mmCIF file of C-alpha atoms in Angstrom:
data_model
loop_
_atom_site.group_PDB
_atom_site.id
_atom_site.type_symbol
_atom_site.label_atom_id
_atom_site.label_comp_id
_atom_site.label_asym_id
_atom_site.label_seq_id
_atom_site.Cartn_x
_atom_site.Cartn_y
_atom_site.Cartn_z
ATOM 1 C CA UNK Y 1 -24.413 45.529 -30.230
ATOM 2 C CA UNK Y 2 -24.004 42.375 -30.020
ATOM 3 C CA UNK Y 3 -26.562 39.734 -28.390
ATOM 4 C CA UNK Y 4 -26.243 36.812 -25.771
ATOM 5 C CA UNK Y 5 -26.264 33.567 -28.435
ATOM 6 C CA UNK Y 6 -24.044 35.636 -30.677
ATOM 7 C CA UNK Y 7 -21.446 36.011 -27.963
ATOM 8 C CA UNK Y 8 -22.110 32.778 -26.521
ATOM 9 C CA UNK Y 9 -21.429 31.352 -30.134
ATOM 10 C CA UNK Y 10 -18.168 33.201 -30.805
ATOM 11 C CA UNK Y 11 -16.956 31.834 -27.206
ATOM 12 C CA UNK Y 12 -17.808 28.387 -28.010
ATOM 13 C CA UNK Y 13 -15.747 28.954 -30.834
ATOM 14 C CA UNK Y 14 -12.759 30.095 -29.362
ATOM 15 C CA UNK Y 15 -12.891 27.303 -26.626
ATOM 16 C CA UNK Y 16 -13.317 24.509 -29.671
ATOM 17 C CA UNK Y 17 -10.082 25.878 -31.352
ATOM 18 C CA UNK Y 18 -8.135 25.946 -28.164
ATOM 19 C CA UNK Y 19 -9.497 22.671 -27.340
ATOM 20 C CA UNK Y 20 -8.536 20.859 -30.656
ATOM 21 C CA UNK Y 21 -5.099 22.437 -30.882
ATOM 22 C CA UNK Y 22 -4.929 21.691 -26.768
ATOM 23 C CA UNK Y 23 -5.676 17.812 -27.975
ATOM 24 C CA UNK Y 24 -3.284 17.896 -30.959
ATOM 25 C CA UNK Y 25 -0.715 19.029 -28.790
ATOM 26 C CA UNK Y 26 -0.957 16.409 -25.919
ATOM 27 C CA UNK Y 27 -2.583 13.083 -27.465
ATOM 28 C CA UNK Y 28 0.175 11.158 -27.892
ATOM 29 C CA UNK Y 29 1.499 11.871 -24.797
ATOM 30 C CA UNK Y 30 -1.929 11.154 -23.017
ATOM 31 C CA UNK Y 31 -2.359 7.798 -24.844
ATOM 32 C CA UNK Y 32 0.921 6.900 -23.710
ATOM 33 C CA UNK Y 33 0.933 6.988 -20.442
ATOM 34 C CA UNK Y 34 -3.260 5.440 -20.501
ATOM 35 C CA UNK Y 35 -1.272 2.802 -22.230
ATOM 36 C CA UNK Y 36 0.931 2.609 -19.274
ATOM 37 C CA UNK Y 37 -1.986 2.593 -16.589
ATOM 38 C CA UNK Y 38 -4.035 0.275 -18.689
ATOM 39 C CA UNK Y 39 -1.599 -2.017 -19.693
ATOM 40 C CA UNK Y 40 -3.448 -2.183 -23.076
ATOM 41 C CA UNK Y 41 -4.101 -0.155 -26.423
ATOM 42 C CA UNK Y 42 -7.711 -0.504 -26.366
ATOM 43 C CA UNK Y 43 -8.800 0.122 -22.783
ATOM 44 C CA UNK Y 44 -6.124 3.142 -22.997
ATOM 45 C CA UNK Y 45 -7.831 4.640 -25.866
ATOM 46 C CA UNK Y 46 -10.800 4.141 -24.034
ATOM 47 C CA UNK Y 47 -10.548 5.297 -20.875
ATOM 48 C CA UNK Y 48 -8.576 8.386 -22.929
ATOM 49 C CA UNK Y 49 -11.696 9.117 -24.558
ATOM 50 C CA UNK Y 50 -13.877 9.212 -21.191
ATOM 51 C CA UNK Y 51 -11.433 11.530 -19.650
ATOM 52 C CA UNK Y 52 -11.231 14.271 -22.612
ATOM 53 C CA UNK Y 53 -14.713 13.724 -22.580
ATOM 54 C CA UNK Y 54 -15.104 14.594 -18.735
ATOM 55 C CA UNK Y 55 -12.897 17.669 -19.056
ATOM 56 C CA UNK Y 56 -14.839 18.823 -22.245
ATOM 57 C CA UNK Y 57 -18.189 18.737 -20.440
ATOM 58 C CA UNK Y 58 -16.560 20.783 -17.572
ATOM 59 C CA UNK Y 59 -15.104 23.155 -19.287
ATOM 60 C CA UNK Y 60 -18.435 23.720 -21.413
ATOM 61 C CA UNK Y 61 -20.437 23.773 -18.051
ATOM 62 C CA UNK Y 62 -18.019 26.447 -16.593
ATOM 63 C CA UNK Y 63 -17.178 23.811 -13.683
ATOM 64 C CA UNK Y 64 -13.939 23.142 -14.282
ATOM 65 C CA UNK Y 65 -12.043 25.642 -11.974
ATOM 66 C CA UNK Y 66 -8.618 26.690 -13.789
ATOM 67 C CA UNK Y 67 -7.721 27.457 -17.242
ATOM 68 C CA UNK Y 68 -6.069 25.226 -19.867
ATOM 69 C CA UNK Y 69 -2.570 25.640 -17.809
ATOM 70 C CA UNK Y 70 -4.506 22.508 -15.515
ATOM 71 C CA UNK Y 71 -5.806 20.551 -18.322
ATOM 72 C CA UNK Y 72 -3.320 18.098 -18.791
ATOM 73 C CA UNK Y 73 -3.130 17.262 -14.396
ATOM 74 C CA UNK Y 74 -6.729 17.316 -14.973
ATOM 75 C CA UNK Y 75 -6.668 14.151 -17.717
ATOM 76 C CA UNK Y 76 -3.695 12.682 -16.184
ATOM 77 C CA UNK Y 77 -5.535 11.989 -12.468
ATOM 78 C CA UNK Y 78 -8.834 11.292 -15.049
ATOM 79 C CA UNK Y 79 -6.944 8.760 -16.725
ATOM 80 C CA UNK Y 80 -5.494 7.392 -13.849
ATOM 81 C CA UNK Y 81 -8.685 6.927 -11.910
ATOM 82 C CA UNK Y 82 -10.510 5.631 -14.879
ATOM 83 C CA UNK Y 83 -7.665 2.858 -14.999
ATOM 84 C CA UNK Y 84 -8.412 1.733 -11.549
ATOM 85 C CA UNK Y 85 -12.424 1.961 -12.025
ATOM 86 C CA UNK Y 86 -11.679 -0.068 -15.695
ATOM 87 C CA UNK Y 87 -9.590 -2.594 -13.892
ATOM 88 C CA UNK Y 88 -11.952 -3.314 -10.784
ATOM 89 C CA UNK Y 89 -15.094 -3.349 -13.342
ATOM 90 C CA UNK Y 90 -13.637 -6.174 -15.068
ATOM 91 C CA UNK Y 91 -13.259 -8.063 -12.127
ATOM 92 C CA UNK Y 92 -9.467 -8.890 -12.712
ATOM 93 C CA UNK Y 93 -6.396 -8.262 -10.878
ATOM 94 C CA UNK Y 94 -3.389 -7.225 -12.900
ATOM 95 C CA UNK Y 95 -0.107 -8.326 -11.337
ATOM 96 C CA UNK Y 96 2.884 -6.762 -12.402
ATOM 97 C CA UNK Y 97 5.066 -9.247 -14.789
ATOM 98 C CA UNK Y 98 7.076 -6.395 -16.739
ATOM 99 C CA UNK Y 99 5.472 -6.459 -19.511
ATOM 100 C CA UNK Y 100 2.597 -4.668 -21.068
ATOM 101 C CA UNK Y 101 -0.346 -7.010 -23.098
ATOM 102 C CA UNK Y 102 -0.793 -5.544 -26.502
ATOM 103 C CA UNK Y 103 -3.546 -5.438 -29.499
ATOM 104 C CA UNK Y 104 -4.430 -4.978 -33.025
ATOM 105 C CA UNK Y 105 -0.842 -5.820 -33.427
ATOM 106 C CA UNK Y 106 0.263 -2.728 -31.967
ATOM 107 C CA UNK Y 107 3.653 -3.641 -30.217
ATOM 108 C CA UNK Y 108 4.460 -0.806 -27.023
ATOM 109 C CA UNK Y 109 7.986 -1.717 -27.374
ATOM 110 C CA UNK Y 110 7.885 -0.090 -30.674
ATOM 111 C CA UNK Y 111 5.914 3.060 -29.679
ATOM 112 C CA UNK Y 112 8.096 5.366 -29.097
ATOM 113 C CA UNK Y 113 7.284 7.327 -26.083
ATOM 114 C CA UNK Y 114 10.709 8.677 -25.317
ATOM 115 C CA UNK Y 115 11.658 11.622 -27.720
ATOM 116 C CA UNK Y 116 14.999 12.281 -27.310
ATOM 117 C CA UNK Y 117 16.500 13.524 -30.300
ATOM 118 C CA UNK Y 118 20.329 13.752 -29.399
ATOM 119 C CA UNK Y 119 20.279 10.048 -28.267
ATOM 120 C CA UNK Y 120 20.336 7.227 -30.763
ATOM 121 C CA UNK Y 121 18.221 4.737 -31.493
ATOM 122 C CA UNK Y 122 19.233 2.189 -29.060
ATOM 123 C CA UNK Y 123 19.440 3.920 -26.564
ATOM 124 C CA UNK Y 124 16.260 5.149 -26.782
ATOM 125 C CA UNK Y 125 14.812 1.798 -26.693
ATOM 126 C CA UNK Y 126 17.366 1.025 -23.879
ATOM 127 C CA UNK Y 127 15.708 3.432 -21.228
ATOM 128 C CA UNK Y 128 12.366 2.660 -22.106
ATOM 129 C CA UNK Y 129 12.700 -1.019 -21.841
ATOM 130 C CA UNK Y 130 14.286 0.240 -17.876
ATOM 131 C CA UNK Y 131 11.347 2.406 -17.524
ATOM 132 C CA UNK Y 132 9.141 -0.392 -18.260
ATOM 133 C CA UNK Y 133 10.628 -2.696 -16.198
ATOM 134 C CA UNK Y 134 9.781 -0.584 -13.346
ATOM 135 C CA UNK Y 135 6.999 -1.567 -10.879
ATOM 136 C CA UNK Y 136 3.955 0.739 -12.416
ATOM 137 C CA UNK Y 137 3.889 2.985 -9.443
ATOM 138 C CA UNK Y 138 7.497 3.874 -9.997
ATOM 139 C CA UNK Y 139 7.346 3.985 -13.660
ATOM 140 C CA UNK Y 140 4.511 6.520 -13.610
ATOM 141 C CA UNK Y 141 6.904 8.626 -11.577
ATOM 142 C CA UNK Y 142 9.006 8.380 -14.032
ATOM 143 C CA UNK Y 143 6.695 8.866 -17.013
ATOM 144 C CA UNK Y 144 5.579 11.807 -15.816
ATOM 145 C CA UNK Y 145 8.286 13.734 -14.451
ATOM 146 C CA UNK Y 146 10.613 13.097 -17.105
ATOM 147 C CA UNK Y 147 8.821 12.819 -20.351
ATOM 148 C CA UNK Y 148 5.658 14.715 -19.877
ATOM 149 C CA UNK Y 149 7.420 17.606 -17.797
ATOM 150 C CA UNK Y 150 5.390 17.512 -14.325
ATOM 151 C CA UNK Y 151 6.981 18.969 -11.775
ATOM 152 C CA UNK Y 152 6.562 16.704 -8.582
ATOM 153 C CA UNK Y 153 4.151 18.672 -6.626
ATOM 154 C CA UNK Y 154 1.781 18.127 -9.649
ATOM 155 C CA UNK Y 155 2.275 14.530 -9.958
ATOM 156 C CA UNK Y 156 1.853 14.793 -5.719
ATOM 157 C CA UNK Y 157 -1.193 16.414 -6.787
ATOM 158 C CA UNK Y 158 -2.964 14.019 -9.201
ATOM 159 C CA UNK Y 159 -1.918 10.851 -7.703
ATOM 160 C CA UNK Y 160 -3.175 11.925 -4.266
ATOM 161 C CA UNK Y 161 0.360 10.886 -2.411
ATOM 162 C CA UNK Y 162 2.812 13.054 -0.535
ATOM 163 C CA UNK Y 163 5.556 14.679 -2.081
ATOM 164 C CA UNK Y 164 7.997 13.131 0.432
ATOM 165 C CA UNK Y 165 6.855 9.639 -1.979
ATOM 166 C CA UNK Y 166 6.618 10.397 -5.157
ATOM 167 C CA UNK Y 167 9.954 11.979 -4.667
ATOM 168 C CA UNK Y 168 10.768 9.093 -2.960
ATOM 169 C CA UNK Y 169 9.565 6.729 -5.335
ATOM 170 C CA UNK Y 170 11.734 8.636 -8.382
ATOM 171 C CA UNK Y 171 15.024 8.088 -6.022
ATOM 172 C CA UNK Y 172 14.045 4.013 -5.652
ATOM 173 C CA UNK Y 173 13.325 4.127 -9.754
ATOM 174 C CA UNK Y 174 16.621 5.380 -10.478
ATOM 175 C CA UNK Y 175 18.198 3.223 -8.018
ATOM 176 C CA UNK Y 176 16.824 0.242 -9.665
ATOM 177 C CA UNK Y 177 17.684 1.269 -13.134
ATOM 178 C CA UNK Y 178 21.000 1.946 -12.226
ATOM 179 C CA UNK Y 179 21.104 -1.291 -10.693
ATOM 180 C CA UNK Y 180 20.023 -2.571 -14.105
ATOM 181 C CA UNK Y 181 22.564 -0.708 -16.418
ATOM 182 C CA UNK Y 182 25.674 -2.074 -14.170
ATOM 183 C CA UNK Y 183 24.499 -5.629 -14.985
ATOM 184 C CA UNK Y 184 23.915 -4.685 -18.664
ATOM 185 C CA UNK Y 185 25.346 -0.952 -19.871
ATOM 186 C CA UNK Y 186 24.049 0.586 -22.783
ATOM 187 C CA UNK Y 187 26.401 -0.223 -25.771
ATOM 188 C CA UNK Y 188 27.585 2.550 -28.110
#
């Protein structure tokens, strides 16, 4: 028979492999959109790190209520909150100007946080720059719908809002970036 710490132990285990591949899975997806909420690379990675690191602890203390299926909502309203703490903290108001300050030479237009692999280059880069260009309330809509695959009720969910606006907030979005691409179409 086995004893407590030697079951404890292999569960610990378990949990740190599902963890790591859990993390490996979603990084780059998570340091995207901190990216987006922070508006740089290094508060993103920070305020990335305080989230996982909030989750960890309550998933180790057996407080987090869900299994990994809630996870990634779980970082996502983390990250999002953190933002807002981070941004207050420093004292500074960040207006929106459509663009996104960058460091250690790290350009966001270049990360590519739009995987489409049918669509060509350009147009990649096309819809991201529209994305972008969105006000950050509607771009996180966007973001998160569309490229990280939340359905709206969990995006309702994190952010706090009613569905009735975040559903209302993806119609203005592609309103506006339709707006956009009848001024200037994507080439092919």
């Amino acid at each position: 028979m086995k004893n407590e710490s030697t079951v404890s132990a292999e569960t610990t285990k378990k949990a740190s492999g599902e963890w790591s591949a859990w993390l490996k899975a979603n990084m780059r997806q998570l340091r995207l959109f901190a990216v987006a909420q922070c508006r740089n690379w290094a508060d993103a990675d920070d305020v990335l790190q305080v989230a996982s690191i909030q989750l960890s602890r309550a998933v180790t203390r057996g407080t987090f209520e869900g299994g990994p299926e809630q996870w990634l909502a779980y970082v996502y309203k983390a990250i999002r909150h953190l933002a807002v703490d981070l941004g207050r903290r420093k004292g500074r108001e960040v207006e929106y100007d459509g663009g996104y300050e960058t460091t250690h030479g790290e350009e966001l237009e270049d990360a590519p946080w739009i995987s489409c692999a049918s669509d060509a280059e350009y147009t990649r880069g096309r819809v991201q720059e529209l994305v972008r260009n969105l006000e950050p309330k509607f771009a996180e809509v966007i973001i998160l719908r569309y490229f990280n695959g939340l359905t709206f009720q969990e995006i309702a969910d994190m952010t706090g809002e009613k569905l009735s606006t975040i559903t209302s907030r993806k119609r203005y979005a592609f309103d506006k970036m339709h707006e956009e691409l009848q001024k200037h179409p994507i080439e092919r």
